Short mmCIF file of C-alpha atoms and ligand atoms in Angstrom, two decimals:
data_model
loop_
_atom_site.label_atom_id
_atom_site.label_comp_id
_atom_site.label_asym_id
_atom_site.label_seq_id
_atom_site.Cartn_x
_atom_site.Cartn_y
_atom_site.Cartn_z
CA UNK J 1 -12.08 97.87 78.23
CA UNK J 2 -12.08 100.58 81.12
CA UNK J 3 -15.78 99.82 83.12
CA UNK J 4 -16.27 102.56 85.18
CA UNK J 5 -16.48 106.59 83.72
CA UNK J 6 -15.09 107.82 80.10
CA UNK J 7 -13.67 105.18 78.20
CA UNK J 8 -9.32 105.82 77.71
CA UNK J 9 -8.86 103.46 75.33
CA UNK J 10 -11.81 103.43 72.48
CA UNK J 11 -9.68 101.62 70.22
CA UNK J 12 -8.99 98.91 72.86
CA UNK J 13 -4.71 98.88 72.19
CA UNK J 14 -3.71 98.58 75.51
CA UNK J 15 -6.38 95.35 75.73
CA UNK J 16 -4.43 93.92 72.27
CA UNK J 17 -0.71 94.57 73.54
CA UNK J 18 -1.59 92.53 76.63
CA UNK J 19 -3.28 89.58 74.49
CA UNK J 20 0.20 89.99 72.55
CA UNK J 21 2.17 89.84 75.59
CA UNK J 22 -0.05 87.20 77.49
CA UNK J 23 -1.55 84.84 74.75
CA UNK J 24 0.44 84.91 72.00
CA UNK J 25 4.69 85.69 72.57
CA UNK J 26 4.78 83.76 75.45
CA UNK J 27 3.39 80.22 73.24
CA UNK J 28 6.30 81.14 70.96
CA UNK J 29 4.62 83.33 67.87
CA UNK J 30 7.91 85.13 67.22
CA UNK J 31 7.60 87.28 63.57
CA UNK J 32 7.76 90.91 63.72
CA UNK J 33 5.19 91.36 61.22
CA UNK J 34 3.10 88.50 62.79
CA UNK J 35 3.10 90.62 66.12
CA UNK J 36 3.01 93.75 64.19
CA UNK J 37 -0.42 93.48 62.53
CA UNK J 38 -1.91 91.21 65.71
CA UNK J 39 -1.32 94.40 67.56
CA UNK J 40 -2.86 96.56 64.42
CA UNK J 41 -6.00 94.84 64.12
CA UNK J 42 -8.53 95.80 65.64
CA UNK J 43 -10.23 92.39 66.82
CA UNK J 44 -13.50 93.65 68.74
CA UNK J 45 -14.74 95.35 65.20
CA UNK J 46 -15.11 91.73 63.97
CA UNK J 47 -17.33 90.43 66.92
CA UNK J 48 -20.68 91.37 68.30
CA UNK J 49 -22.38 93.87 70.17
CA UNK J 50 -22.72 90.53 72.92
CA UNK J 51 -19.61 89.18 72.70
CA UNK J 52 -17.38 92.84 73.05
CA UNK J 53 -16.06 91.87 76.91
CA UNK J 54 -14.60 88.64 75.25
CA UNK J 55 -13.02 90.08 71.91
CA UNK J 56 -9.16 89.83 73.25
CA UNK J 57 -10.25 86.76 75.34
CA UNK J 58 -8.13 84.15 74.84
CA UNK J 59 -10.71 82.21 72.96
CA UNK J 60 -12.65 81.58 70.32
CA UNK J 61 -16.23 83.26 70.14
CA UNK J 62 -19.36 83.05 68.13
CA UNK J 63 -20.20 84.69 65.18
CA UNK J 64 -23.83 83.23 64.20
CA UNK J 65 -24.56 80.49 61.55
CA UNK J 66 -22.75 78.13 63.76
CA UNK J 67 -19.34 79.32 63.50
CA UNK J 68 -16.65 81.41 65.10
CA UNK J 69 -13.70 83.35 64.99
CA UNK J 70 -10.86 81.66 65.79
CA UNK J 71 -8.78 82.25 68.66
CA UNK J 72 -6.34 85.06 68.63
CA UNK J 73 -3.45 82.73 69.70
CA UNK J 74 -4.19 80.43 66.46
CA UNK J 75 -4.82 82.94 63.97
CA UNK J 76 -0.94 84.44 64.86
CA UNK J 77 0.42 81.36 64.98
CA UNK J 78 -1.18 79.45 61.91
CA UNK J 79 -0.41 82.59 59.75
CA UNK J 80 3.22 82.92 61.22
CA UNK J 81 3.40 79.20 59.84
CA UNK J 82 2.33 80.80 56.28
CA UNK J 83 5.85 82.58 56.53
CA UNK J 84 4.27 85.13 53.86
CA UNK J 85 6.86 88.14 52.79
CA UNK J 86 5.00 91.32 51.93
CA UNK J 87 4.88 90.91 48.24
CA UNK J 88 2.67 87.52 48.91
CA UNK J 89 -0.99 86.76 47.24
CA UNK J 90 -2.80 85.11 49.57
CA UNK J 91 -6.02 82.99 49.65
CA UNK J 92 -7.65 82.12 52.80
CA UNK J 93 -10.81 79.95 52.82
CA UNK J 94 -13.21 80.29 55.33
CA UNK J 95 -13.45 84.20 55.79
CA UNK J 96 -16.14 84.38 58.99
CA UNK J 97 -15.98 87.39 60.58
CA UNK J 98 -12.92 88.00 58.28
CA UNK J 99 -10.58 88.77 61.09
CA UNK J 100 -7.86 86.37 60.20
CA UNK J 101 -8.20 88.50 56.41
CA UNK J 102 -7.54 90.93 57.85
CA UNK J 103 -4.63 90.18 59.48
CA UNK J 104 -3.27 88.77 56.62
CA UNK J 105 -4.00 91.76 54.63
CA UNK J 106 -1.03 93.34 57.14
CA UNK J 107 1.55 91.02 56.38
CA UNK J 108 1.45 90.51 52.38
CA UNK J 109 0.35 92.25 49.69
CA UNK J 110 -2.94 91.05 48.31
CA UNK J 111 -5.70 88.57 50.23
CA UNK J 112 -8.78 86.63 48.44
CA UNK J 113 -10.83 85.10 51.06
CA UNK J 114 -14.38 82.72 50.23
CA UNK J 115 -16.98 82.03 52.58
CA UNK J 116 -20.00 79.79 52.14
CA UNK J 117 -22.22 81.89 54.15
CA UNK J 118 -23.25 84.93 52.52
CA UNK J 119 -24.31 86.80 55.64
CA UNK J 120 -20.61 86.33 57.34
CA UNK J 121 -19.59 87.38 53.91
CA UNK J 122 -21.02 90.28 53.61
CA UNK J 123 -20.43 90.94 57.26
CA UNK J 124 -16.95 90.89 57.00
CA UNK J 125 -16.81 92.95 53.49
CA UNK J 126 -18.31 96.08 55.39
CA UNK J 127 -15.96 95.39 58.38
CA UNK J 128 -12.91 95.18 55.91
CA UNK J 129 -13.71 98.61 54.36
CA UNK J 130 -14.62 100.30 57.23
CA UNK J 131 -11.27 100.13 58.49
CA UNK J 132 -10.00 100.94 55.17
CA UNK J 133 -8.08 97.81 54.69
CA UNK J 134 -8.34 98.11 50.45
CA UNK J 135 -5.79 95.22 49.68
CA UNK J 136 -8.75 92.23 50.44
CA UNK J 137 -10.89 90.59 47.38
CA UNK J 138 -14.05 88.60 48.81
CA UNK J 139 -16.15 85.89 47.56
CA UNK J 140 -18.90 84.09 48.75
CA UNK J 141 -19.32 80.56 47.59
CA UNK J 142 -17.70 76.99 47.97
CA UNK J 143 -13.85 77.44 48.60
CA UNK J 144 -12.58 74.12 48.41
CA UNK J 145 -11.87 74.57 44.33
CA UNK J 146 -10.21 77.76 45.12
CA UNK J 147 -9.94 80.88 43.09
CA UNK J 148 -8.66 79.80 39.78
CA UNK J 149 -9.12 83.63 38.15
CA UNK J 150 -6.71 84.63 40.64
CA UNK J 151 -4.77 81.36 40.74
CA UNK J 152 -1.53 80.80 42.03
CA UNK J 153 -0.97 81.82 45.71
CA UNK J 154 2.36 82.31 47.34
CA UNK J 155 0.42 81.14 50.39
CA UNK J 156 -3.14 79.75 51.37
CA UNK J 157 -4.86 79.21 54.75
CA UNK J 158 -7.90 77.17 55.26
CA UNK J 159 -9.86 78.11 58.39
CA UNK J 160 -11.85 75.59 58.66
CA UNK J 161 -11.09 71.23 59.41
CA UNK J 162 -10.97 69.19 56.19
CA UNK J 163 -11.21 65.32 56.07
CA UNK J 164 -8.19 65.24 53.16
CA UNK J 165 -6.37 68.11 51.59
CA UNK J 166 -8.56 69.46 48.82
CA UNK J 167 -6.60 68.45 45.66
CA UNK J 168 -7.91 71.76 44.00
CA UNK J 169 -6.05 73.96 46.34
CA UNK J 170 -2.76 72.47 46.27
CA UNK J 171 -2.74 72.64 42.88
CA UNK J 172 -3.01 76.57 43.11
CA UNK J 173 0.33 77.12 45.27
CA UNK J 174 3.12 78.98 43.47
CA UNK J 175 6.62 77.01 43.05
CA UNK J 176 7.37 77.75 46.84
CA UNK J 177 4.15 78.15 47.71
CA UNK J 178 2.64 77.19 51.42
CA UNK J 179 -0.69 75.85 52.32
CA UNK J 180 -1.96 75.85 56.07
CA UNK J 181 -4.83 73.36 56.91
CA UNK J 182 -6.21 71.39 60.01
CA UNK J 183 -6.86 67.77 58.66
CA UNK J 184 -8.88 64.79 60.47
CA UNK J 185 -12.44 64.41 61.56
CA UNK J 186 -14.64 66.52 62.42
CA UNK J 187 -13.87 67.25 65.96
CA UNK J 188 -9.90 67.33 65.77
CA UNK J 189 -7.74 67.77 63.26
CA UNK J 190 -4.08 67.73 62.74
CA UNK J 191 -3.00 71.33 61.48
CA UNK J 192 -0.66 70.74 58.46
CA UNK J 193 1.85 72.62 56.16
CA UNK J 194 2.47 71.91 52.88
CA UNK J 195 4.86 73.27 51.09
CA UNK J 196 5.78 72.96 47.08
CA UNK J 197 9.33 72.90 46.84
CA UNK J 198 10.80 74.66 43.33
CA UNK J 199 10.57 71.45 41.72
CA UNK J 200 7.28 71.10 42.13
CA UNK J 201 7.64 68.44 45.21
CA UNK J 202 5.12 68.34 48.41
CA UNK J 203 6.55 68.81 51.85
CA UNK J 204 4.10 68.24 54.82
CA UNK J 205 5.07 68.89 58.20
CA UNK J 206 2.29 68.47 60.80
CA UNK J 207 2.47 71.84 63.34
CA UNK J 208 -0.39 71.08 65.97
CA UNK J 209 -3.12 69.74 67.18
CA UNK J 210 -6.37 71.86 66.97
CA UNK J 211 -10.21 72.09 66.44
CA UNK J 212 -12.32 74.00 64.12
CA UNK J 213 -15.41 74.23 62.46
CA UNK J 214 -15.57 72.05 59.30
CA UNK J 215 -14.94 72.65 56.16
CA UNK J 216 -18.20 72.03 53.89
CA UNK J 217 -18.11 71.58 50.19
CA UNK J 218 -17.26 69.54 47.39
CA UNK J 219 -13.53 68.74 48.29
CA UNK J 220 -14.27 69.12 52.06
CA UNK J 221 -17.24 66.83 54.08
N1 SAH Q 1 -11.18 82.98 59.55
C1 SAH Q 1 -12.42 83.17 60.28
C2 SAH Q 1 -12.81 81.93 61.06
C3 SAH Q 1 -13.85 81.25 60.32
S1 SAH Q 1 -14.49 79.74 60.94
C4 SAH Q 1 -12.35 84.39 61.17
O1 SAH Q 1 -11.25 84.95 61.32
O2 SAH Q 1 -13.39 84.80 61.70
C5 SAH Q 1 -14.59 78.87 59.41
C6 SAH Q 1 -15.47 79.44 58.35
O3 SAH Q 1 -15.36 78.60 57.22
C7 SAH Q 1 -16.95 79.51 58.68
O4 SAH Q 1 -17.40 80.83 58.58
C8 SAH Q 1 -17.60 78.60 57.63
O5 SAH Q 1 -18.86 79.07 57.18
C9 SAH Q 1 -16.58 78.64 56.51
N2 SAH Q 1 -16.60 77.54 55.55
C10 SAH Q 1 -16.86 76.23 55.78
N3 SAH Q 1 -16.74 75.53 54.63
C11 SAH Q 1 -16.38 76.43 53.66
C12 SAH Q 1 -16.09 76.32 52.27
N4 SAH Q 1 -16.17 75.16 51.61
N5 SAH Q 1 -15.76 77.44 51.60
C13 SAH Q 1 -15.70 78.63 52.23
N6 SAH Q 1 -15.95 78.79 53.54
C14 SAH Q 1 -16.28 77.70 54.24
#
């Protein structure tokens, strides 16, 4: 963000190519479409009026109720992990400021997100259709059963740390279908992929270390 006399850049690209260039290809976050719709989203529309200096920090940041959107960094590289193609139908659980939604809503071709907190839901429903994005479904409730209506997903990613894998969700992956999810305690957690093989087989492979905000509800603490 320019500081001094008429603002150049109101929609803040030049600040999102650099936290491209300088956060997020350098740690290895290589998909085209990955870097395509990091660069497209407009990441300070999902923060507040307080935290606007910091929206292409290389952080995470408050959004109220105790939580926060993650870092840019994580959101790139978890849904990079999801390896979605642009036909996908994807569930994410844990919408917040629904950044990471929206980002997904770039890179396949429908999202259903569910967050607990109806405020940050309905926060992130008006920033989702102000900027048009008409592809995302939103629910506010427990997501740790899922969305059965819409039930199965070519890909799902939990936002927020889970003590186990919530049976419920794993059970809602297509043939194929992978599931991103930091498992452990409540500080750290291990982030995980699991994928379901054709056969109907489980494949984890464990991707990184990282910390988030947990994951409350009836398959989650
Ligand atoms: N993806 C978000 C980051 C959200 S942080 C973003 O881009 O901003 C994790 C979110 O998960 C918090 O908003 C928290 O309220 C929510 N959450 C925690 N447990 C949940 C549950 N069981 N179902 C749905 N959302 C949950």
């Amino acid at each position: 963000m320019s500081c001094f006399g008429m603002n150049k850049d109101p929609d803040r690209i030049n600040e999102r190519k650099r936290m491209v260039e300088e956060q997020i290809k350098v740690r290895g976050v290589s998909d085209e479409r990955v870097i395509k719709a990091m660069l497209e989203v407009p990441r300070h529309r999902f923060v507040a009026p307080s935290q606007q200096v910091f929206a292409y920090e290389d952080q995470p940041l408050p959004i109220g109720y105790g939580q926060t959107i993650s870092q840019p960094y994580i959101v790139a590289f978890m849904i990079e992990a999801l390896e979605t193609s642009p036909s996908d139908r994807v569930l994410e659980i844990g919408t917040g400021s629904g950044y990471a939604a929206a980002v997904l809503s770039r890179v396949a071709a429908e999202v259903y997100s569910i967050e607990t907190v109806a405020p940050l839901a309905e926060g992130a429903k008006k920033t989702i259709e102000d900027l048009g994005y008409t592809n995302v479904s939103l629910r506010t409730g427990d997501g740790t059963k899922g969305w059965p209506e819409a039930a199965p997903f070519d890909a799902i990613l939990i936002s927020a740390g889970a003590p186990v894998v919530p049976e419920s969700l794993v059970g809602q992956l297509t043939p194929g279908g992978r599931l991103v999810i930091p498992v452990g305690d409540r500080i750290d957690q291990r982030l995980l992929r699991i994928t379901r093989s054709v056969n109907g087989e489980l494949q984890e492979d464990e991707l990184a270390i990282v910390r988030f905000v947990p994951l409350i509800g009836a398959e989650g603490w």
